[in-house]
Short mmCIF file of C-alpha atoms in Angstrom, two decimals:
data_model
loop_
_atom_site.label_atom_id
_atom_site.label_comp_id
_atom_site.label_asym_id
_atom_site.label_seq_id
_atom_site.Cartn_x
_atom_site.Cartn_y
_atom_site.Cartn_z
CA UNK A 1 56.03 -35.39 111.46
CA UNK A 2 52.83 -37.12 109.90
CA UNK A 3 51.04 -34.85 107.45
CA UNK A 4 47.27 -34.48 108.68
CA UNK A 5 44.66 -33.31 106.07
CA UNK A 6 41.46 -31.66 106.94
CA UNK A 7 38.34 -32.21 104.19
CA UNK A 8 36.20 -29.75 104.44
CA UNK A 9 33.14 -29.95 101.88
CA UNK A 10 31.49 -25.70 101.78
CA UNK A 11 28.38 -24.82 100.37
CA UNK A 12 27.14 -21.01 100.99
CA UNK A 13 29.87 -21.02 104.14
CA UNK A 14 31.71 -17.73 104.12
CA UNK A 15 30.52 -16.61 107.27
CA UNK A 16 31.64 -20.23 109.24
CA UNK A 17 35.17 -20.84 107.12
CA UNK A 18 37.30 -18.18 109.03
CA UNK A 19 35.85 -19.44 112.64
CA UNK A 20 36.55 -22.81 111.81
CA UNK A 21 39.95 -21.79 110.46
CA UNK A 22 40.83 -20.16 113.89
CA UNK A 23 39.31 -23.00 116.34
CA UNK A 24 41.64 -25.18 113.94
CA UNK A 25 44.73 -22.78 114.62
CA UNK A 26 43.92 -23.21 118.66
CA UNK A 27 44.20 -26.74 118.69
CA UNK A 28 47.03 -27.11 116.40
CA UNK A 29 49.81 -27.32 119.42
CA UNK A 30 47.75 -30.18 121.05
CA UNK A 31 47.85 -32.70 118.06
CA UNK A 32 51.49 -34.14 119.09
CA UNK A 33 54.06 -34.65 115.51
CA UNK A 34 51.50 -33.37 113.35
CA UNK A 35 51.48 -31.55 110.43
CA UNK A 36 48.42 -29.83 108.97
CA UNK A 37 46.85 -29.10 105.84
CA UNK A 38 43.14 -27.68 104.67
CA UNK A 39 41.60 -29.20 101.93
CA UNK A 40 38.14 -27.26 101.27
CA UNK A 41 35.60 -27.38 98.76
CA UNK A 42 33.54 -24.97 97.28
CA UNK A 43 30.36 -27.02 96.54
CA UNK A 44 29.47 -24.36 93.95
CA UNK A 45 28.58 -21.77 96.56
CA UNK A 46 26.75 -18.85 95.46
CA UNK A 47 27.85 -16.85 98.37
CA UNK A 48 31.85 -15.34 99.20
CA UNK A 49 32.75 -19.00 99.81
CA UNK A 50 35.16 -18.84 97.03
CA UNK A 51 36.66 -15.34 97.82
CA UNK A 52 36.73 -15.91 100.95
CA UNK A 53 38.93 -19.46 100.34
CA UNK A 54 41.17 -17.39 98.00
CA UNK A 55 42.09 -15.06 100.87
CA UNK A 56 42.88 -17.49 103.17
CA UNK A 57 44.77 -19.52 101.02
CA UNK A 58 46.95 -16.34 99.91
CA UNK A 59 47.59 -16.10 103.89
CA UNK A 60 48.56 -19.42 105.03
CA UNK A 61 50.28 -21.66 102.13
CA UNK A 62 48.30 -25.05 104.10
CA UNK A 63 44.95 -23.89 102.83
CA UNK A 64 44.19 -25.80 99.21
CA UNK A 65 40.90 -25.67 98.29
CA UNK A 66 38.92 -27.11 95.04
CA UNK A 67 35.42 -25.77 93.85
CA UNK A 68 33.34 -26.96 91.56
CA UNK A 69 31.76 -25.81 88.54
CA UNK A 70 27.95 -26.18 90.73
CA UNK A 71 26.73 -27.60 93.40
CA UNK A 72 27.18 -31.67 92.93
CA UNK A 73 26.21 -31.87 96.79
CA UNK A 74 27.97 -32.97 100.13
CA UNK A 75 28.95 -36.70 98.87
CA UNK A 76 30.56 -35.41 95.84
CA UNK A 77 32.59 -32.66 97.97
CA UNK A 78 33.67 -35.68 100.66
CA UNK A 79 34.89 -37.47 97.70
CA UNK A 80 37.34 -34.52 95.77
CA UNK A 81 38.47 -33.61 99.36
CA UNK A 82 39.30 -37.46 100.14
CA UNK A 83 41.24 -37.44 96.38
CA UNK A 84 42.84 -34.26 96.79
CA UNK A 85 44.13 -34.98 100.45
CA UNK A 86 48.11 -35.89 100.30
CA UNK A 87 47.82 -36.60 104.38
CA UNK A 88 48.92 -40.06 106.27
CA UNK A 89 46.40 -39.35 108.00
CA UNK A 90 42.45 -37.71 107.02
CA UNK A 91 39.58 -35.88 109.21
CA UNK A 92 36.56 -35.01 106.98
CA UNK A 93 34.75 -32.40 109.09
CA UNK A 94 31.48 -29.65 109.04
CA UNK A 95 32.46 -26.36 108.28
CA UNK A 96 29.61 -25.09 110.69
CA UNK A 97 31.68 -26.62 114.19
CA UNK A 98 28.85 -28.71 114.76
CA UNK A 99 31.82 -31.13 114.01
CA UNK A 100 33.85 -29.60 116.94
CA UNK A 101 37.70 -29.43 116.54
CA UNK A 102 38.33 -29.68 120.25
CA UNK A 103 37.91 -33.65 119.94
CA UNK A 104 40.74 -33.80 117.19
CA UNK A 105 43.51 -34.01 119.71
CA UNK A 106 41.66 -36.91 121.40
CA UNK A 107 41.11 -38.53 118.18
CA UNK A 108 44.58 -37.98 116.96
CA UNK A 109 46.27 -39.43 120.28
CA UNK A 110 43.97 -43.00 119.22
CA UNK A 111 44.77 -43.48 116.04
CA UNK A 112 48.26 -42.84 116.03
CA UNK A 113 48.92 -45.53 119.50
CA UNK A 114 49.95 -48.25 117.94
CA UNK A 115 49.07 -50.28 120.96
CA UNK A 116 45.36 -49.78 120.02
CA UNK A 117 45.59 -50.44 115.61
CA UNK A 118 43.01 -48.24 115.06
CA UNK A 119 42.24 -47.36 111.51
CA UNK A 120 39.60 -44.90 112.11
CA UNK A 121 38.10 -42.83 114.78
CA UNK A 122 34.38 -42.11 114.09
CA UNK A 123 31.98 -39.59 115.94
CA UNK A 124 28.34 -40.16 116.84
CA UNK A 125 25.63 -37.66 118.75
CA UNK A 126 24.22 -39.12 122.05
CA UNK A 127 21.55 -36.44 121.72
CA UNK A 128 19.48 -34.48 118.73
CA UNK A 129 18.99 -31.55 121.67
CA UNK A 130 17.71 -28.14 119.55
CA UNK A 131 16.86 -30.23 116.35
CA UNK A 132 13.13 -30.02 115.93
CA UNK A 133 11.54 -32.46 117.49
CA UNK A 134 9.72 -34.17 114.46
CA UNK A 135 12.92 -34.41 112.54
CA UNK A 136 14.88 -36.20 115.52
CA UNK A 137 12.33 -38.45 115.52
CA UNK A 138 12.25 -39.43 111.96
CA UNK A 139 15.94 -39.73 112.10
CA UNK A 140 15.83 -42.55 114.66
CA UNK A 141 13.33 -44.13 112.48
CA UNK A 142 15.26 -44.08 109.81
CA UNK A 143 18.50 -45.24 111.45
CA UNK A 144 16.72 -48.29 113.27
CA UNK A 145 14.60 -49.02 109.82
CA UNK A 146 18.55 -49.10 107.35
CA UNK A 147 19.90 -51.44 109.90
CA UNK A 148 17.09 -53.99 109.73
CA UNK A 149 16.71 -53.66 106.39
CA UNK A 150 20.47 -53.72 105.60
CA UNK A 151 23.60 -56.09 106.73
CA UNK A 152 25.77 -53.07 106.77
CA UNK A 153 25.02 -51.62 110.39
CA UNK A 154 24.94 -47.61 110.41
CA UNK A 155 25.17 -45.89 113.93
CA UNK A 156 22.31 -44.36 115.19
CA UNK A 157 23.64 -40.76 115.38
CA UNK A 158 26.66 -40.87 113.29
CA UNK A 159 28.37 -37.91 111.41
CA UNK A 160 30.76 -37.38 108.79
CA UNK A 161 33.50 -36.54 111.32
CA UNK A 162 36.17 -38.95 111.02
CA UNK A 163 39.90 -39.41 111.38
CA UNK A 164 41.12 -42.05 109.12
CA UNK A 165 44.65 -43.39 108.28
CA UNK A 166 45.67 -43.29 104.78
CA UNK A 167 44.52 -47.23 104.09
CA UNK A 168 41.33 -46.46 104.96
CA UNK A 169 40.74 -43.68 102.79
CA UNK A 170 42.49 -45.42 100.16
CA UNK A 171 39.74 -48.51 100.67
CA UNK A 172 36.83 -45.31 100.28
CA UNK A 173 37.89 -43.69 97.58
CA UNK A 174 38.43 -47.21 95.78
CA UNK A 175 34.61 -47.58 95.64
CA UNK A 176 33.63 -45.37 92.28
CA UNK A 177 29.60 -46.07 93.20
CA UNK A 178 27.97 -42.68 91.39
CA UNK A 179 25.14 -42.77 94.13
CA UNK A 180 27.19 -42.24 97.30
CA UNK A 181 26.27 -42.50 100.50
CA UNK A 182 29.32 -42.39 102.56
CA UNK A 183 27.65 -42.99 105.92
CA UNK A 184 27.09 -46.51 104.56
CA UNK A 185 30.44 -46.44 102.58
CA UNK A 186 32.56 -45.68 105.94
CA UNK A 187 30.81 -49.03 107.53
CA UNK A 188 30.87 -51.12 104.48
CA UNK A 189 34.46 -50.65 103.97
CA UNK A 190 35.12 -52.20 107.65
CA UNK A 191 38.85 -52.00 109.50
CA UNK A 192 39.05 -51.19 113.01
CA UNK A 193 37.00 -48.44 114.31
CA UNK A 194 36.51 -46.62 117.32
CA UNK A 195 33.08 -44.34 118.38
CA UNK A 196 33.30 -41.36 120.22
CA UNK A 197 29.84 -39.96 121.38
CA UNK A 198 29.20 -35.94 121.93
CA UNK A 199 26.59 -33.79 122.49
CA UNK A 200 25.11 -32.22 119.54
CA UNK A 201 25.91 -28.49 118.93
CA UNK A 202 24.37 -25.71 117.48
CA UNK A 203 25.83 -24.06 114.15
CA UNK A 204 28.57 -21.60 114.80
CA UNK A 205 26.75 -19.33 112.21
CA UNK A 206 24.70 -18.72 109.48
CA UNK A 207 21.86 -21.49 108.69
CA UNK A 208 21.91 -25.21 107.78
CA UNK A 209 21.59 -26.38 103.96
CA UNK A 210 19.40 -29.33 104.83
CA UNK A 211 15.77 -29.39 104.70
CA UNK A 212 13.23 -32.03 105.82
CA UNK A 213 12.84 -33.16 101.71
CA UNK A 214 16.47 -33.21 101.24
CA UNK A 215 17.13 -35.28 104.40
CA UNK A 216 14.23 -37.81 103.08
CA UNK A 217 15.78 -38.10 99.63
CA UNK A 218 19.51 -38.92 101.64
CA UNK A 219 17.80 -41.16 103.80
CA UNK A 220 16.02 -43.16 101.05
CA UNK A 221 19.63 -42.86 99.04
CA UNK A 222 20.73 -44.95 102.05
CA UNK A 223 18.36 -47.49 102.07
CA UNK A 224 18.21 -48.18 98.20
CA UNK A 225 22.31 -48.36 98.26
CA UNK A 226 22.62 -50.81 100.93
CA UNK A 227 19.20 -52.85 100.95
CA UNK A 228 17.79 -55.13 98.58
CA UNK A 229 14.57 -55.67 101.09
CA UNK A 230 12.20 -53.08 99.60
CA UNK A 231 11.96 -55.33 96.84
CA UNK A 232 11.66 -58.67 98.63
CA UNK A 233 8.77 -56.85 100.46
CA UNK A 234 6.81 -55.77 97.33
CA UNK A 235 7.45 -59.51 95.97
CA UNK A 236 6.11 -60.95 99.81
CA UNK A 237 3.11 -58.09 99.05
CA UNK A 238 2.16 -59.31 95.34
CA UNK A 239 1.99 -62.70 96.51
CA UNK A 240 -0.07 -62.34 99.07
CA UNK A 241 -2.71 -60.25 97.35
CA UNK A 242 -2.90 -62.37 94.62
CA UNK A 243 -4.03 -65.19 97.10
CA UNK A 244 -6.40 -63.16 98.60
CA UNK A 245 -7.47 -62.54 95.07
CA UNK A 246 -7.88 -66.12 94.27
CA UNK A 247 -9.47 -67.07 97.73
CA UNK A 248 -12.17 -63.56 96.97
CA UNK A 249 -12.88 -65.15 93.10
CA UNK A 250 -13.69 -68.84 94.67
CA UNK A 251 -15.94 -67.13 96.70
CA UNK A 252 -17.37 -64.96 94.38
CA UNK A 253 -18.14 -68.03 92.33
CA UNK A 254 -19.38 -70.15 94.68
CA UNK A 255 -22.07 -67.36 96.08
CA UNK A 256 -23.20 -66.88 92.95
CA UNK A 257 -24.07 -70.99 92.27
CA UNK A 258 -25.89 -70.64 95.94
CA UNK A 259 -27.56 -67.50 96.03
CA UNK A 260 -27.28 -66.06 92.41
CA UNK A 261 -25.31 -62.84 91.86
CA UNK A 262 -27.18 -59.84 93.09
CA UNK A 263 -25.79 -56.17 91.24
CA UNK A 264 -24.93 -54.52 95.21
CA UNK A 265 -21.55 -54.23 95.96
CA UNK A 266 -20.33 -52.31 93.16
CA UNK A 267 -18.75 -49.91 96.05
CA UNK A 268 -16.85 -51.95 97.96
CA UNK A 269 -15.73 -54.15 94.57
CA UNK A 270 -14.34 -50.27 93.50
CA UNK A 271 -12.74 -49.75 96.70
CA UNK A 272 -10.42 -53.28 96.08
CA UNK A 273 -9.62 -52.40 92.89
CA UNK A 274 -7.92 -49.15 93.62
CA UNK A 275 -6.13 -50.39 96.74
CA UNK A 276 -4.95 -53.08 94.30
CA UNK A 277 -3.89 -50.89 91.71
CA UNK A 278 -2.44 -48.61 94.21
CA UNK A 279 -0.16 -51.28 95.36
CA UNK A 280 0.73 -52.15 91.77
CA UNK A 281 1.57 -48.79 91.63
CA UNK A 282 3.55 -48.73 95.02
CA UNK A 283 5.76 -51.78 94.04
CA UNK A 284 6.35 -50.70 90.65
CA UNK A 285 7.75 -47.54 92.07
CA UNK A 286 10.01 -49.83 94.70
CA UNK A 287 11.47 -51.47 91.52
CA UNK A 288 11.56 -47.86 89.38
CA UNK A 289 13.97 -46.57 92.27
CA UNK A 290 16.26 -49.06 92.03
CA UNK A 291 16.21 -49.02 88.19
CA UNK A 292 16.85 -45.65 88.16
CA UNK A 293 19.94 -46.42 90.36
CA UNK A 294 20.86 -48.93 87.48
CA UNK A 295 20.65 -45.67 85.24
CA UNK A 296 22.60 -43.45 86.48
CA UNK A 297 25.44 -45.62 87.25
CA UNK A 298 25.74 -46.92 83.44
CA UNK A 299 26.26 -43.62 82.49
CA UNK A 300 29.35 -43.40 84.36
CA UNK A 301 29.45 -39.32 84.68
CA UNK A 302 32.11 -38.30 86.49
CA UNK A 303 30.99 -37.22 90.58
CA UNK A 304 32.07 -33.51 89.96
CA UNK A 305 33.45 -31.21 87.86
CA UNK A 306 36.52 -28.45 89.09
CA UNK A 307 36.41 -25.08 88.20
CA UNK A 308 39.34 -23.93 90.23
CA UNK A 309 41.78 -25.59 92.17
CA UNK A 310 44.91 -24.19 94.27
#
């Protein structure tokens, strides 16, 4: 029997944990010479999360969950489920079944051929149908912007739902970067993986954490961690502006030995001056975001902090 551990990061989830924990139960029989475990964590839920994770665990010995002191978001609870998980093999999964367990048999079948040496099985949405419109189409903005901008190709669509064998995880957990973005992480780490595409599903219940600000501030997480191009483009910008700078002061000086220098155009002369400081602003800002990235990982802190554990 190969031990199978299911990370499952919770924040404000007490009404989704025991449906997920029975669509889990149903597919059990179908995932051949496995052996399964729950790993959750409490994100520092201000709900029942954590009651309702004691109960369950006090029913079926398999259920081990961690929570932490607060909420140190969804990267920090992929990466104490990832540590805590004593399977051969791993599936981080959504609490909400938009991360549906029915394709775990599938998955588990793959990975475990060893005709095909598959070191993970990934999942991806072929469609965004019932996300709001505007949102779906920033997200395949963003998605075809990262993998210009970046060597390390992300799929358009992908999710955290992934079965991984224990050398993989190993090679994911290895990377101690404080400003994780595991999306990138999962593809940078490379090995032999395998996309399954799905329809994308509605929330089994209650209402989804994420927020059009929060999704910018992942998105941009992703670019700064696995692009250097922002700041090649504000260096391409400054250089060009100051050579339309020097071309506009040889002109300048050579209308005024023609024609003299009349006083009109203090308007437009205003107008270049704040698009020029605004840019100085803009790329200073580029190069304060990736300073800031500098910061925080000097500091070291650790990713999260546990205030219970079974």
């Amino acid at each position: 029997m190969k031990l199978l551990s299911l990370v499952v990061p919770c924040f404000n989830e007490e009404e989704t944990i025991p449906i997920f924990y029975e669509e889990v139960l149903k597919i059990e029989s179908q995932l051949k010479d496995a052996q399964i475990e729950f790993r959750f964590v409490d994100d520092g839920s201000r709900d029942g999360t954590l009651k309702v994770l004691r109960e369950l665990s006090k029913k079926d010995n398999r259920v081990h969950y961690v929570s932490f002191s607060r909420n140190f978001g969804k990267e920090a609870g992929l990466l104490a489920g990832l540590e805590s998980a004593k399977g051969d093999y791993v599936a981080t999964m959504d609490v909400d079944l938009q991360d549906p367990p029915s394709l775990l048999p599938e998955m588990w079948k793959d990975i475990t051929n060893p005709k095909l040496e598959l070191d993970c099985i990934a999942t991806r949405r072929k469609t965004r149908k019932g996300e709001p419109v505007i949102r779906s189409w920033f997200a395949n903005r963003f998605y075809n912007l990262i993998n210009r901008m970046s060597q390390t190709r992300i799929e358009n669509g992908a999710r955290d739902f992934r079965l991984m064998n224990r050398k993989f995880v190993d090679a994911v957990i290895q990377d101690r970067e404080v400003n994780r973005f595991s999306k990138g992480i999962f593809s940078w780490v490379g090995f032999n993986v395998k996309w399954i595409a799905y329809d994308n599903i509605e929330r089994s219940a209650g209402k989804t954490k994420w927020n059009f600000w929060g999704l910018f501030k992942y998105s941009l997480e992703g670019i700064l961690s696995y692009s250097v191009v922002p700041l090649y483009l504000s260096s391409v910008l400054g250089l060009i502006f100051c050579a339309i700078a020097v071309a506009a002061l040889i002109f300048i000086v050579v209308r005024a030995a023609l024609f003299g220098d009349p006083a009109r155009g203090w308007p437009s002369m205003a107008c270049i001056i704040i698009f020029i400081g605004g840019l100085i602003m803009f790329n200073m800002g580029v190069l304060g975001l990736y300073i800031s990235k500098i910061y925080t990982e000097s500091k070291k802190r650790q990713h999260y902090i546990v205030r219970e554990e079974v």
